[in-house]
mmCIF file of C-alpha atoms and ligand atoms in Angstrom:
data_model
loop_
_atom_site.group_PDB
_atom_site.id
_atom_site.type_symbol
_atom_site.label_atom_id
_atom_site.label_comp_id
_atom_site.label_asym_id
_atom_site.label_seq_id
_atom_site.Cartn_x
_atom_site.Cartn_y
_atom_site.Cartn_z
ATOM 1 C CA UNK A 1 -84.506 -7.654 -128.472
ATOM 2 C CA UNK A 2 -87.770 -8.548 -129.226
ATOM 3 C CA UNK A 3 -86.867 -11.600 -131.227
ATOM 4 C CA UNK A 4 -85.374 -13.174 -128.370
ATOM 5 C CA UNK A 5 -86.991 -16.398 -127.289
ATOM 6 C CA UNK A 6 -85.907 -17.667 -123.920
ATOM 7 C CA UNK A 7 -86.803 -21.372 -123.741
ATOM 8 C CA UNK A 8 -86.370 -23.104 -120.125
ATOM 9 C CA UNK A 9 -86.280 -26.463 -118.804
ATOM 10 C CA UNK A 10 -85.599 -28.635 -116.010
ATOM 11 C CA UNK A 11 -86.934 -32.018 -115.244
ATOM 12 C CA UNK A 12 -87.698 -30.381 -111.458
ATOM 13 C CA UNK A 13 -90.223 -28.062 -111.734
ATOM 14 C CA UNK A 14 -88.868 -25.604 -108.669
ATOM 15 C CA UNK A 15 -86.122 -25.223 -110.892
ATOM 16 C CA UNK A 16 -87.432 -24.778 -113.934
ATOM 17 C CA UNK A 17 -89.383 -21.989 -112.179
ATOM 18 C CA UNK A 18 -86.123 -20.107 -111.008
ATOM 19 C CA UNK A 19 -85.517 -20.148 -115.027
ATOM 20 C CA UNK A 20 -87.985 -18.502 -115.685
ATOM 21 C CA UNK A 21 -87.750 -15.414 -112.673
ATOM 22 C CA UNK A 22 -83.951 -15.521 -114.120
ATOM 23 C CA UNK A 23 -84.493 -15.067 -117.613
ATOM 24 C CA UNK A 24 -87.474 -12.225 -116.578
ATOM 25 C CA UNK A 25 -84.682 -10.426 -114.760
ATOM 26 C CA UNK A 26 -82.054 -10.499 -117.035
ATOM 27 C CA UNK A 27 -80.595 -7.694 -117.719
ATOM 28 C CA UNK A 28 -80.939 -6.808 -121.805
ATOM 29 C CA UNK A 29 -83.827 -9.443 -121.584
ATOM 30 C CA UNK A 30 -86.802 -6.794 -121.879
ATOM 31 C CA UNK A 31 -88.999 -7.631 -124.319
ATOM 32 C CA UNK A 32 -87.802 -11.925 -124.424
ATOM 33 C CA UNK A 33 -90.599 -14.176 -124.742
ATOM 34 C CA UNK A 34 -90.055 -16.579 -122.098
ATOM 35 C CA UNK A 35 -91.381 -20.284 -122.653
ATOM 36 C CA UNK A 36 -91.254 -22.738 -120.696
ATOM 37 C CA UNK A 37 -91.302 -27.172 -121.281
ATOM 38 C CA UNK A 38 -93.227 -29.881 -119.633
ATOM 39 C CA UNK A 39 -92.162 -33.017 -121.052
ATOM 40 C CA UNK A 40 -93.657 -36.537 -120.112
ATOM 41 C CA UNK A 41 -93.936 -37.809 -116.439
ATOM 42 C CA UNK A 42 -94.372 -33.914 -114.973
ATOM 43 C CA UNK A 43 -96.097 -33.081 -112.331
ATOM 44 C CA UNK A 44 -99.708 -32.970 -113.360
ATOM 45 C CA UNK A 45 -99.687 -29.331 -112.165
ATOM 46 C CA UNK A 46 -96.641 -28.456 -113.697
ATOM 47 C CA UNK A 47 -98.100 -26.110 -116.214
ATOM 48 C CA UNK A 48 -99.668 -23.636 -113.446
ATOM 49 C CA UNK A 49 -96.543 -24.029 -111.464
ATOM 50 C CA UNK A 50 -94.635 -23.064 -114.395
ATOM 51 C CA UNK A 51 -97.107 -20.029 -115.579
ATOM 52 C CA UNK A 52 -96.962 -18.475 -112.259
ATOM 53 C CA UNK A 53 -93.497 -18.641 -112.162
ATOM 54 C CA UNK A 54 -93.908 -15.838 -115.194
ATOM 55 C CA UNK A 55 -93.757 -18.208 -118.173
ATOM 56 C CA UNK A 56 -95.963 -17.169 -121.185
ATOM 57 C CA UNK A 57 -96.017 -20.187 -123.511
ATOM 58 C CA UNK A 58 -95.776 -23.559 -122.643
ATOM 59 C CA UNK A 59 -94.971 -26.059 -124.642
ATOM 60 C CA UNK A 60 -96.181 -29.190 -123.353
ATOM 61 C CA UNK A 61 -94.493 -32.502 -125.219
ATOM 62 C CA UNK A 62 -96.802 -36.120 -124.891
ATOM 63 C CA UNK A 63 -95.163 -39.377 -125.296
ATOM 64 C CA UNK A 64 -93.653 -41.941 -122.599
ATOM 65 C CA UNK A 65 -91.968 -40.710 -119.348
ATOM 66 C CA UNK A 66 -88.246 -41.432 -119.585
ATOM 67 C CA UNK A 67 -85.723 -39.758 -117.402
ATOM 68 C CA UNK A 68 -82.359 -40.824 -119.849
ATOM 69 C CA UNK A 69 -80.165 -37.867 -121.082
ATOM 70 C CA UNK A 70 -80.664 -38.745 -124.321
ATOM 71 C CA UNK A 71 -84.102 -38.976 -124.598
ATOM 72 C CA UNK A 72 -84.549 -35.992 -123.118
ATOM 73 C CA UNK A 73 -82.214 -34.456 -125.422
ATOM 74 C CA UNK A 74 -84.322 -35.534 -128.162
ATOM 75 C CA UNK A 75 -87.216 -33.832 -127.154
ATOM 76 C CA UNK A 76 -85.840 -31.157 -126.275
ATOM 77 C CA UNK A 77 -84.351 -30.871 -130.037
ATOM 78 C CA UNK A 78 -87.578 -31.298 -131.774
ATOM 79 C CA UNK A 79 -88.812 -28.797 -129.666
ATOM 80 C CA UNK A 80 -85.843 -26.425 -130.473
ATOM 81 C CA UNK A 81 -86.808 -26.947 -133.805
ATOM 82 C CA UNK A 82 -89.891 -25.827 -133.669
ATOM 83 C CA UNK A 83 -89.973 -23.092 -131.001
ATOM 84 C CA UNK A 84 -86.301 -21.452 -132.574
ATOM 85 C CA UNK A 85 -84.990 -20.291 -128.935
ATOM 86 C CA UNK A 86 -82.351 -17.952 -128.975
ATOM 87 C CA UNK A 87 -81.212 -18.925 -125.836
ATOM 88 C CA UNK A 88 -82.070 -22.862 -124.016
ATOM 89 C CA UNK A 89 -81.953 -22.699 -120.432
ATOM 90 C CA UNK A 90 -80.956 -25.529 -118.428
ATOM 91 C CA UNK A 91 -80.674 -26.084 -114.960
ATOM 92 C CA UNK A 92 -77.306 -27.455 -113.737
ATOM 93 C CA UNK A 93 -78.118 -30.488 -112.418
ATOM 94 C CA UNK A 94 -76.181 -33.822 -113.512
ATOM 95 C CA UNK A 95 -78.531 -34.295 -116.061
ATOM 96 C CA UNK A 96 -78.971 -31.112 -117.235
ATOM 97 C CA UNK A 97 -75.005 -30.958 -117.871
ATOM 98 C CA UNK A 98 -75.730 -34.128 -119.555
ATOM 99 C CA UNK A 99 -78.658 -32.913 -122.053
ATOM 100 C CA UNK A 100 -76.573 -29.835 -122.568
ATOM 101 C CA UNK A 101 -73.695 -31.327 -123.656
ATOM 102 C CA UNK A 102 -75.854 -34.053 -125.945
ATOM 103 C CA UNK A 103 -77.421 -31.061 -127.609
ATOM 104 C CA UNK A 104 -74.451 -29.104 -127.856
ATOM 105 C CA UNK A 105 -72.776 -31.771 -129.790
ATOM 106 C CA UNK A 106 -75.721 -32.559 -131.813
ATOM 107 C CA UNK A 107 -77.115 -29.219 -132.334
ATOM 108 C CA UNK A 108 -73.211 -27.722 -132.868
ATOM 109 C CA UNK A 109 -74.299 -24.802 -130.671
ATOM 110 C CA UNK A 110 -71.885 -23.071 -127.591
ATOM 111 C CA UNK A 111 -73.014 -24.140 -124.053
ATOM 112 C CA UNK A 112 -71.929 -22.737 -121.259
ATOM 113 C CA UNK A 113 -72.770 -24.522 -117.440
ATOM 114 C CA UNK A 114 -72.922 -23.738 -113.770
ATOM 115 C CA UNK A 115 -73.412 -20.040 -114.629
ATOM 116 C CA UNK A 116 -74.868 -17.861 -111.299
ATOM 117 C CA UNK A 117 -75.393 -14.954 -113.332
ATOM 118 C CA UNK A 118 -76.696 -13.988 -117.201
ATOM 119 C CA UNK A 119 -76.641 -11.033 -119.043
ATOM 120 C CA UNK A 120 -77.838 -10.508 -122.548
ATOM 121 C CA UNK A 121 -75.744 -8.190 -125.044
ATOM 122 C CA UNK A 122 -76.063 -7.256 -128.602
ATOM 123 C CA UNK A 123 -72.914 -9.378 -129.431
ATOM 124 C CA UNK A 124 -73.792 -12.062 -127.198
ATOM 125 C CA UNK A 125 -74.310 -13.354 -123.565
ATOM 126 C CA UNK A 126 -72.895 -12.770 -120.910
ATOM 127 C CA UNK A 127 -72.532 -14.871 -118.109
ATOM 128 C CA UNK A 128 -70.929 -15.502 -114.341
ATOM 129 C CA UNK A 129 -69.435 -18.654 -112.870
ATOM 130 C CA UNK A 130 -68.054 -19.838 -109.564
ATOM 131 C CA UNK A 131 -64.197 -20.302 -109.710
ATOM 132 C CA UNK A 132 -61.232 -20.776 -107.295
ATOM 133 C CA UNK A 133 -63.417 -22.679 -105.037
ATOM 134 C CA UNK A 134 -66.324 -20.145 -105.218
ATOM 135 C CA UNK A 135 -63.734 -17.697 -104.509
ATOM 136 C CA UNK A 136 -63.810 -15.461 -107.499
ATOM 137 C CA UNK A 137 -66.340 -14.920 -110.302
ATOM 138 C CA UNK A 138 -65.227 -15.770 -113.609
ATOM 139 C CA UNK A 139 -67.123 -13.332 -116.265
ATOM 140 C CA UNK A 140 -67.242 -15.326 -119.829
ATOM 141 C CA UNK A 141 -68.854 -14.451 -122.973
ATOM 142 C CA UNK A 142 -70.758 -16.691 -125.644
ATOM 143 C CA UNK A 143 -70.528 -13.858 -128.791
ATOM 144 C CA UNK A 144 -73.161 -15.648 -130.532
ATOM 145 C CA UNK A 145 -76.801 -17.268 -129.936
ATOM 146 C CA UNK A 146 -78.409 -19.677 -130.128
ATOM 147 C CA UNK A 147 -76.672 -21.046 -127.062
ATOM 148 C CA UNK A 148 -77.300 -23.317 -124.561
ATOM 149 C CA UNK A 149 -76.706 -22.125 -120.995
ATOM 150 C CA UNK A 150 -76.710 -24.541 -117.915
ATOM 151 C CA UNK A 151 -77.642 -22.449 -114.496
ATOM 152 C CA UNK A 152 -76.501 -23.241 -111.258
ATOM 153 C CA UNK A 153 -79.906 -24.349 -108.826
ATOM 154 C CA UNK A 154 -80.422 -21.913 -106.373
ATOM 155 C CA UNK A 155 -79.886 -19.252 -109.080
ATOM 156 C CA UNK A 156 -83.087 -17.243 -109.924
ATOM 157 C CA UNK A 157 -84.659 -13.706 -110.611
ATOM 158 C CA UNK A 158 -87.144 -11.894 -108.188
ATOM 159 C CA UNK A 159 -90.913 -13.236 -107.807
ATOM 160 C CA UNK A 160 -92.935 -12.511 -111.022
ATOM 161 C CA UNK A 161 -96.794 -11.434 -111.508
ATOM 162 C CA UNK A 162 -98.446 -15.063 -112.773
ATOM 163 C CA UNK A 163 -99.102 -15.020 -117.089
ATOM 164 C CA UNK A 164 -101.411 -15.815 -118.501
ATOM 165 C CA UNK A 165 -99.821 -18.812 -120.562
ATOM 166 C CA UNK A 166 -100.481 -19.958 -123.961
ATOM 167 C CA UNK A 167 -99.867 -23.589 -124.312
ATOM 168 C CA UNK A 168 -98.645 -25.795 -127.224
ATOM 169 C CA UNK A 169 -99.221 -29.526 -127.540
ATOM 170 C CA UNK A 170 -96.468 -31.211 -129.145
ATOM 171 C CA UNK A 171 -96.326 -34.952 -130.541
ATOM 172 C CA UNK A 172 -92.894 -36.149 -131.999
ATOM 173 C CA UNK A 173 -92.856 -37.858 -134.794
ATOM 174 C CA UNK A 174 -91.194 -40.937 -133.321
ATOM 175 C CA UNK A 175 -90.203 -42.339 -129.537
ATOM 176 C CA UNK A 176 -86.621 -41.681 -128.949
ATOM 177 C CA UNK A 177 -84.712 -45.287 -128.233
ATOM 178 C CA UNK A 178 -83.271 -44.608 -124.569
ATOM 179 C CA UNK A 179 -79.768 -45.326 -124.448
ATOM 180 C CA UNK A 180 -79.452 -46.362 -120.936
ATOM 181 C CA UNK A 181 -82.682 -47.985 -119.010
ATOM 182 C CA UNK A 182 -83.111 -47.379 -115.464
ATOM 183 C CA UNK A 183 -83.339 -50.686 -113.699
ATOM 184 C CA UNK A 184 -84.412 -49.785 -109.864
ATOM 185 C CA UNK A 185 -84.206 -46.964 -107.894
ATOM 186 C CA UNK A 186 -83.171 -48.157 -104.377
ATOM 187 C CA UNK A 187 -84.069 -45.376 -101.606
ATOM 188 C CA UNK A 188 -80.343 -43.736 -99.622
ATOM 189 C CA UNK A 189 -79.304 -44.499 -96.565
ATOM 190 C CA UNK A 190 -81.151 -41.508 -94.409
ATOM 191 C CA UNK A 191 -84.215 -40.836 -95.899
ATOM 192 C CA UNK A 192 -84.920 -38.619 -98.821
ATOM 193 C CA UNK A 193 -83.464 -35.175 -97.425
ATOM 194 C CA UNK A 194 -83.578 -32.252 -99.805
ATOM 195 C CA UNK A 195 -81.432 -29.891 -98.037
ATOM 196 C CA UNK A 196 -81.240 -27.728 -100.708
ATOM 197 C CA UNK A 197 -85.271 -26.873 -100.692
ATOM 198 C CA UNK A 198 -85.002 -26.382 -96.785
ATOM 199 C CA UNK A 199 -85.947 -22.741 -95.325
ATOM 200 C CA UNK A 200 -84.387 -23.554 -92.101
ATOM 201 C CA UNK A 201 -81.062 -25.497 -91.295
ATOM 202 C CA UNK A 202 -79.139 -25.878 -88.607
ATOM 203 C CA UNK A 203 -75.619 -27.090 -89.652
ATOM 204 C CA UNK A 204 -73.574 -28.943 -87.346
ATOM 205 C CA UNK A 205 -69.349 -29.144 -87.824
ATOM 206 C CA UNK A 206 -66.207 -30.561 -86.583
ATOM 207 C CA UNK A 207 -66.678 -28.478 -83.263
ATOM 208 C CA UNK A 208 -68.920 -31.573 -82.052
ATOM 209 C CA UNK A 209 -67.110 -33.743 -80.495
ATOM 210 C CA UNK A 210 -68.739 -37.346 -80.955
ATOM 211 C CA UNK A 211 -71.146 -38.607 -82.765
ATOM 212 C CA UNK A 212 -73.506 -39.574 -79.447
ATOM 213 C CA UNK A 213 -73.202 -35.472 -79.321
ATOM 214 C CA UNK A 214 -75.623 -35.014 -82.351
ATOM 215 C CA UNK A 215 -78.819 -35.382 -80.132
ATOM 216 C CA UNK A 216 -78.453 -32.047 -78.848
ATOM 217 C CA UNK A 217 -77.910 -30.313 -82.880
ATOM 218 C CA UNK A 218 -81.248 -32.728 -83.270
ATOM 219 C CA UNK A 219 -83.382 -31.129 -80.859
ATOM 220 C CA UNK A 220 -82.112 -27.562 -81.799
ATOM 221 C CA UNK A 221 -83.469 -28.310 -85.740
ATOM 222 C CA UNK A 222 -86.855 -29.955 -84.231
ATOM 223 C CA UNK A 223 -87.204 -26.689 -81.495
ATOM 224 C CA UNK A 224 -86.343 -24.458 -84.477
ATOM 225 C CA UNK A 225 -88.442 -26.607 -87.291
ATOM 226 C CA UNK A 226 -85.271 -26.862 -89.339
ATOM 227 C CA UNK A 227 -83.374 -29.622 -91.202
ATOM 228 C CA UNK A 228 -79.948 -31.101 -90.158
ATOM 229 C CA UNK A 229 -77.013 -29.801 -92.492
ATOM 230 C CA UNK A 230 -73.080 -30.649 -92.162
ATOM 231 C CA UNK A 231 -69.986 -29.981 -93.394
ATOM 232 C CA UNK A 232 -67.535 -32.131 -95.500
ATOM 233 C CA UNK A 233 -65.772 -33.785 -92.961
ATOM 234 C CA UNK A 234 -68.497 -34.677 -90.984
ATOM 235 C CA UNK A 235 -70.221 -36.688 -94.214
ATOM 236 C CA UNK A 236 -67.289 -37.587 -95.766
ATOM 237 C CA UNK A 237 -64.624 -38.297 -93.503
ATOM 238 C CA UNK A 238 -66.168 -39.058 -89.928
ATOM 239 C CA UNK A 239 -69.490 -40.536 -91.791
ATOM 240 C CA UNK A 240 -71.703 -39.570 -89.029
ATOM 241 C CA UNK A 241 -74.174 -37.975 -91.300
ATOM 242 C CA UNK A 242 -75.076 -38.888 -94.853
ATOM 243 C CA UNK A 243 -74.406 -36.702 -97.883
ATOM 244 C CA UNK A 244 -77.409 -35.064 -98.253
ATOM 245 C CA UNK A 245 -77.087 -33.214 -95.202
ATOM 246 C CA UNK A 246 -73.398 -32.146 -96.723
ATOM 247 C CA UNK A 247 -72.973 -28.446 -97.598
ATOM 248 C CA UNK A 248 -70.657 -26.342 -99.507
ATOM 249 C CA UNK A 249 -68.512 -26.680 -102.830
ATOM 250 C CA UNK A 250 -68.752 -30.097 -103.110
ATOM 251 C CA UNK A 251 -71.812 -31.254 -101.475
ATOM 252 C CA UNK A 252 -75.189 -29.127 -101.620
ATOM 253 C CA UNK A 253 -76.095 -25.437 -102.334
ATOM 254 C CA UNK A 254 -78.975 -24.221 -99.893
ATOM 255 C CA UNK A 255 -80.609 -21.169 -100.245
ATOM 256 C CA UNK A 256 -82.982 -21.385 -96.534
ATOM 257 C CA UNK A 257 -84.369 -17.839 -94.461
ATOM 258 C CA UNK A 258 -82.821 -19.344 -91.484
ATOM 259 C CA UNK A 259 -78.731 -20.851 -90.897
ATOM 260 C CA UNK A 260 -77.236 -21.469 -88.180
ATOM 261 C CA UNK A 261 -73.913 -22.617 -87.595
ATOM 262 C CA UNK A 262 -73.167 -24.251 -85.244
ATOM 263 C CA UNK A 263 -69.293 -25.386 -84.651
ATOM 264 C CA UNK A 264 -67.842 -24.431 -88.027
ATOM 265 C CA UNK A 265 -65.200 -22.309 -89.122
ATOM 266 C CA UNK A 266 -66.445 -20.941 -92.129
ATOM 267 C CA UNK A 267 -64.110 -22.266 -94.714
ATOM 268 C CA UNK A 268 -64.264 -20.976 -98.392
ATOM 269 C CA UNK A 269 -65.577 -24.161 -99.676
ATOM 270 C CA UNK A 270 -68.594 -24.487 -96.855
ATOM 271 C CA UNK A 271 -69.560 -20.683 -97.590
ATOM 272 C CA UNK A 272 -70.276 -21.617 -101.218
ATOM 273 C CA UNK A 273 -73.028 -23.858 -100.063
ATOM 274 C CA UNK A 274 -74.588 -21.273 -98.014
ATOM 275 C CA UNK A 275 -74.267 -17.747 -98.718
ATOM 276 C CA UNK A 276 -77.236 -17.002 -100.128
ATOM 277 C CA UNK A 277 -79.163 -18.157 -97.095
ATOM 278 C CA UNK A 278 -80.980 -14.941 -95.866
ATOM 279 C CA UNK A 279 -80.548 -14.815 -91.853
ATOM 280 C CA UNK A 280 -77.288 -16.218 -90.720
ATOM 281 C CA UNK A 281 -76.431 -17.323 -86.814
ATOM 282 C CA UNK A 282 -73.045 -18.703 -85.650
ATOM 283 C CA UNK A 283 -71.716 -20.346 -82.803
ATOM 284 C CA UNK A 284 -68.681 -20.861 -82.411
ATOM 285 C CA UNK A 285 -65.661 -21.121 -79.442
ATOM 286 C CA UNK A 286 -63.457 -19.006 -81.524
ATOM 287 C CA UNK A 287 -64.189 -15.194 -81.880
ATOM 288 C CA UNK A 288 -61.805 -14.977 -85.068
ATOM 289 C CA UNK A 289 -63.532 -17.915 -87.137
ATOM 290 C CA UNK A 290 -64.427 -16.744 -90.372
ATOM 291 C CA UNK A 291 -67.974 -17.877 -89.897
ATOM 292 C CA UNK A 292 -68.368 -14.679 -88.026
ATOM 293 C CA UNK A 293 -67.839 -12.115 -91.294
ATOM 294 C CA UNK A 294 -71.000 -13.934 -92.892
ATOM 295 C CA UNK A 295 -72.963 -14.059 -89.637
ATOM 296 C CA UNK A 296 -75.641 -11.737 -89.028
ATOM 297 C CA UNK A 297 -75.912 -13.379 -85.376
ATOM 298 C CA UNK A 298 -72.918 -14.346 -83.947
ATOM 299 C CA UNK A 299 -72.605 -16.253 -80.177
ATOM 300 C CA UNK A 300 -69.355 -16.854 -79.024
ATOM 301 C CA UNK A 301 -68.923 -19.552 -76.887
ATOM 302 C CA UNK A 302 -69.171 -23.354 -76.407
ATOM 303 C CA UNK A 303 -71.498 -25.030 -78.406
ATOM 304 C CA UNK A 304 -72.426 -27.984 -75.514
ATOM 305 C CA UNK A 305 -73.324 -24.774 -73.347
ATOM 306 C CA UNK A 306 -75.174 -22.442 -76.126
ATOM 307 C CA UNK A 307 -77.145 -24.830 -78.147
ATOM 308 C CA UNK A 308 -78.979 -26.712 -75.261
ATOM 309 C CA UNK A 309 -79.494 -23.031 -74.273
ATOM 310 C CA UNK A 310 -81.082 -22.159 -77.723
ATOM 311 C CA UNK A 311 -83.127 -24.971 -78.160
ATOM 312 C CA UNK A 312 -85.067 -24.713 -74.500
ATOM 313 C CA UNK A 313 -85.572 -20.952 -75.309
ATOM 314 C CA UNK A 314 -87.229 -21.825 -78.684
ATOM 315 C CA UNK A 315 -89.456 -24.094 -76.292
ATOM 316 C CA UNK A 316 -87.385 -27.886 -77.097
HETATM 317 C C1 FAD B 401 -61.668 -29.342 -102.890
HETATM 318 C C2 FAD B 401 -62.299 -29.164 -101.523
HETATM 319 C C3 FAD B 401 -63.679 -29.192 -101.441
HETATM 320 C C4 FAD B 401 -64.302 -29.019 -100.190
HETATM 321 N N1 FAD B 401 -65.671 -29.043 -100.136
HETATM 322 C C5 FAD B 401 -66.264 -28.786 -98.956
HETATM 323 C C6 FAD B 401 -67.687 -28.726 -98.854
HETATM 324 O O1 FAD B 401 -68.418 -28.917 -99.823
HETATM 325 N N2 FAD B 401 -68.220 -28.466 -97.645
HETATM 326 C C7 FAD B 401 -67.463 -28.246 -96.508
HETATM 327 O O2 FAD B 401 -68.045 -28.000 -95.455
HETATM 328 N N3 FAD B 401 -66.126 -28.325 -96.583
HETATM 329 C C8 FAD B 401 -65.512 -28.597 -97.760
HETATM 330 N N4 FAD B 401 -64.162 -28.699 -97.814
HETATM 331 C C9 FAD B 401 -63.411 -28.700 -96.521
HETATM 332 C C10 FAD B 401 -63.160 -27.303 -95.995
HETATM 333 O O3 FAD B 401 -61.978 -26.763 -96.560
HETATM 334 C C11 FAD B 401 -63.016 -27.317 -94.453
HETATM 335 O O4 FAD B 401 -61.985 -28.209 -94.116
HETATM 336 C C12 FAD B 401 -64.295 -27.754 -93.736
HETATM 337 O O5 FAD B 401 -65.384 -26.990 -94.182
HETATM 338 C C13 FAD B 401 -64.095 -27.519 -92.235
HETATM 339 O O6 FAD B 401 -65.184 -28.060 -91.570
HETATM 340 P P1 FAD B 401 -65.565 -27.582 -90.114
HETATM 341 O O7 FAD B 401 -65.879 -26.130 -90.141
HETATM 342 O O8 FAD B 401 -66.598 -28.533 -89.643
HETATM 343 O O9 FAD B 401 -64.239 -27.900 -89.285
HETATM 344 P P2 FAD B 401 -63.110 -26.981 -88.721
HETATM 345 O O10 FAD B 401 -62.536 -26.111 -89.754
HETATM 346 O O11 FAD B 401 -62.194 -27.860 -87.975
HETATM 347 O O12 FAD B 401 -63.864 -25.988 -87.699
HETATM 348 C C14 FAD B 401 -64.420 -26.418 -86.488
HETATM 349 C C15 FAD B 401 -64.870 -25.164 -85.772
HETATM 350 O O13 FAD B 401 -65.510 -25.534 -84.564
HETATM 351 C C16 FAD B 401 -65.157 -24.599 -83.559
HETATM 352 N N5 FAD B 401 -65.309 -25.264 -82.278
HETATM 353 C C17 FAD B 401 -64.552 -26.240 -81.729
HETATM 354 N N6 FAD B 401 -65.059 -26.633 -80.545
HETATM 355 C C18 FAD B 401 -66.170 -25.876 -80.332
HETATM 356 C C19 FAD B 401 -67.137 -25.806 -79.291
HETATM 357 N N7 FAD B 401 -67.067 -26.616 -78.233
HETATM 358 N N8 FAD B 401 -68.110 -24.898 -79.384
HETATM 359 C C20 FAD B 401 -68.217 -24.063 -80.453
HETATM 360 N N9 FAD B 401 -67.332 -24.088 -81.474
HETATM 361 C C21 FAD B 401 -66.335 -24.989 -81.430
HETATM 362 C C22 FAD B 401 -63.727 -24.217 -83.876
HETATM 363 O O14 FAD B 401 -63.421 -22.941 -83.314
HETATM 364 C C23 FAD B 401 -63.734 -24.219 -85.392
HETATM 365 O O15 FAD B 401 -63.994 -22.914 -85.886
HETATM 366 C C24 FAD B 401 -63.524 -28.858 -99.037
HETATM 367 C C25 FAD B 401 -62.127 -28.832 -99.139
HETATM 368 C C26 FAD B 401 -61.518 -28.987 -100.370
HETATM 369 C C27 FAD B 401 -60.031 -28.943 -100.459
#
């Protein structure tokens, strides 16, 4: 196992640090050397981030920022080329499925993405992903390396002591032609919410009544120093909120010390977004919502009663 060579990247630096704690914990990992990329337009602190997230070399690529899939695939290659990973690690964003699949065609190499779990073998790796609507866990097996393997955010190991890094300049030998330009980048509706980086949220659903009613789910986040979250059909069919406060299968995966639900049920595809939060609270009318079996807190009752309630005793 010593010859295994764990090379991580993602363009966002919080993520490319739960690479790194994941491939650390790995089971069959012991003994991996884990590196770790910075390629152009990174945070200038990137490399610290990244070495006290347990990486030991860094491999740091100069040349011109460019955020297209391909270019970033081409780094990444030259780098594969020189570093001779045994196993790339990707985060699954959109455009780390994208680089995957570039350097999966390129490279001809398995990749695997959207994987919650890894676990190294002799005759391969092993790896978990979500399936039947986060339901189930499919177990699936690449039986040979090197292979490219795209992680799920929110996905990570335990905190690591920081390394001591070595770090490698690269230059490549030539500019990669991008094969899409980004013209503008035109802010969303709502502001720039990142639920999924959020410790606290307070998620609001269908139990609210009218949109006018979202004041009082307001001044329970502000009392409670938490962001707003939703589910679907409060984004996506009633529109009253925009999609980055959407959580669950389809919208975002949040990982925060603090949820509380307020007025949802608890359907399959909402609890995908938020099971891994640490502390859960619902409220909820109905003392047979599902909500309840992942709750550590659970009010019954009417949310128009209990969250005005909540919010003056947190001092709103
Ligand atoms: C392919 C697919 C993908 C999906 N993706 C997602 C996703 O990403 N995220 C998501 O959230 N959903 C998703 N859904 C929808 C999901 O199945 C549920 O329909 C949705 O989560 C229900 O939202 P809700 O809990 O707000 O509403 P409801 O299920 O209608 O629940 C409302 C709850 O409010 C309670 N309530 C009512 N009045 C009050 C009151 N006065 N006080 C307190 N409680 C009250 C009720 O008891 C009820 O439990 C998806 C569905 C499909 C098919």
């Amino acid at each position: 196992m010593s010859e295994e060579r764990i090379l991580c990247y993602s363009e966002d630096i919080d993520l490319a640090g739960d690479l790194l704690r994941l491939a650390r914990a790995a089971p069959g990992a012991t003994g991996a050397k884990i590196h770790a990329v910075v390629l152009p337009g990174a945070p200038a602190d990137a490399g610290d981030r990244l070495a006290r997230a347990g990486a030991e070399a860094i491999h740091v690529v100069a040349g011109a920022a460019n955020a297209d899939p391909h270019v970033v695939a081409e780094m990444l290659r030259s780098l594969i080329a020189a570093v001779k990973p045994t196993v790339l690690l990707l985060a699954s964003t959109k455009r780390g499925r994208e680089v995957a699949g570039r350097l999966a065609g390129g490279l001809d190499l398995p990749a695997i993405t959207g994987v919650t779990g890894l676990r190294f073998a002799a005759n391969g790796i092993e790896v978990d992903r979500e399936t039947l609507s986060g339901n189930a866990v499919s177990v699936e097996r690449i039986p040979t390396r090197p292979a490219i393997v795209g992680v799920l955010p929110g996905t990570t190991g335990p905190a690591v002591a920081a390394a001591s890094a070595e770090r490698h300049d690269h230059a490549l030998p030539a500019a990669p032609t991008p094969f899409c330009e980004r013209t503008e980048v035109r802010a969303k509706p709502g502001g720039a919410l990142e639920i999924e980086k959020s410790d606290r949220v307070v998620t609001i659903g269908r139990g609210l009544k009218k949109k006018e009613d979202l004041g009082i789910i307001e001044a329970l986040a502000k009392a409670a120093r938490a962001d707003v979250g939703c589910t679907r059909p409060l984004a996506a069919e009633a529109g009253w909120l925009t999609d980055d406060h959407w959580i669950g299968l389809t919208g975002h995966r949040v990982h925060p010390k603090l949820y509380v639900a307020v007025g949802v049920s608890g359907a399959v595809q909402h609890l995908v977004g938020m099971r891994s939060s640490k502390i859960v609270v619902a409220v909820n009318s109905d003392p047979n919502a599902p909500i309840f079996a992942q709750a550590d807190y659970g009010i019954v009752g009417d949310l128009y009663q209990i969250v005005p309630a909540l919010t003056k005793a947190l001092g709103g």
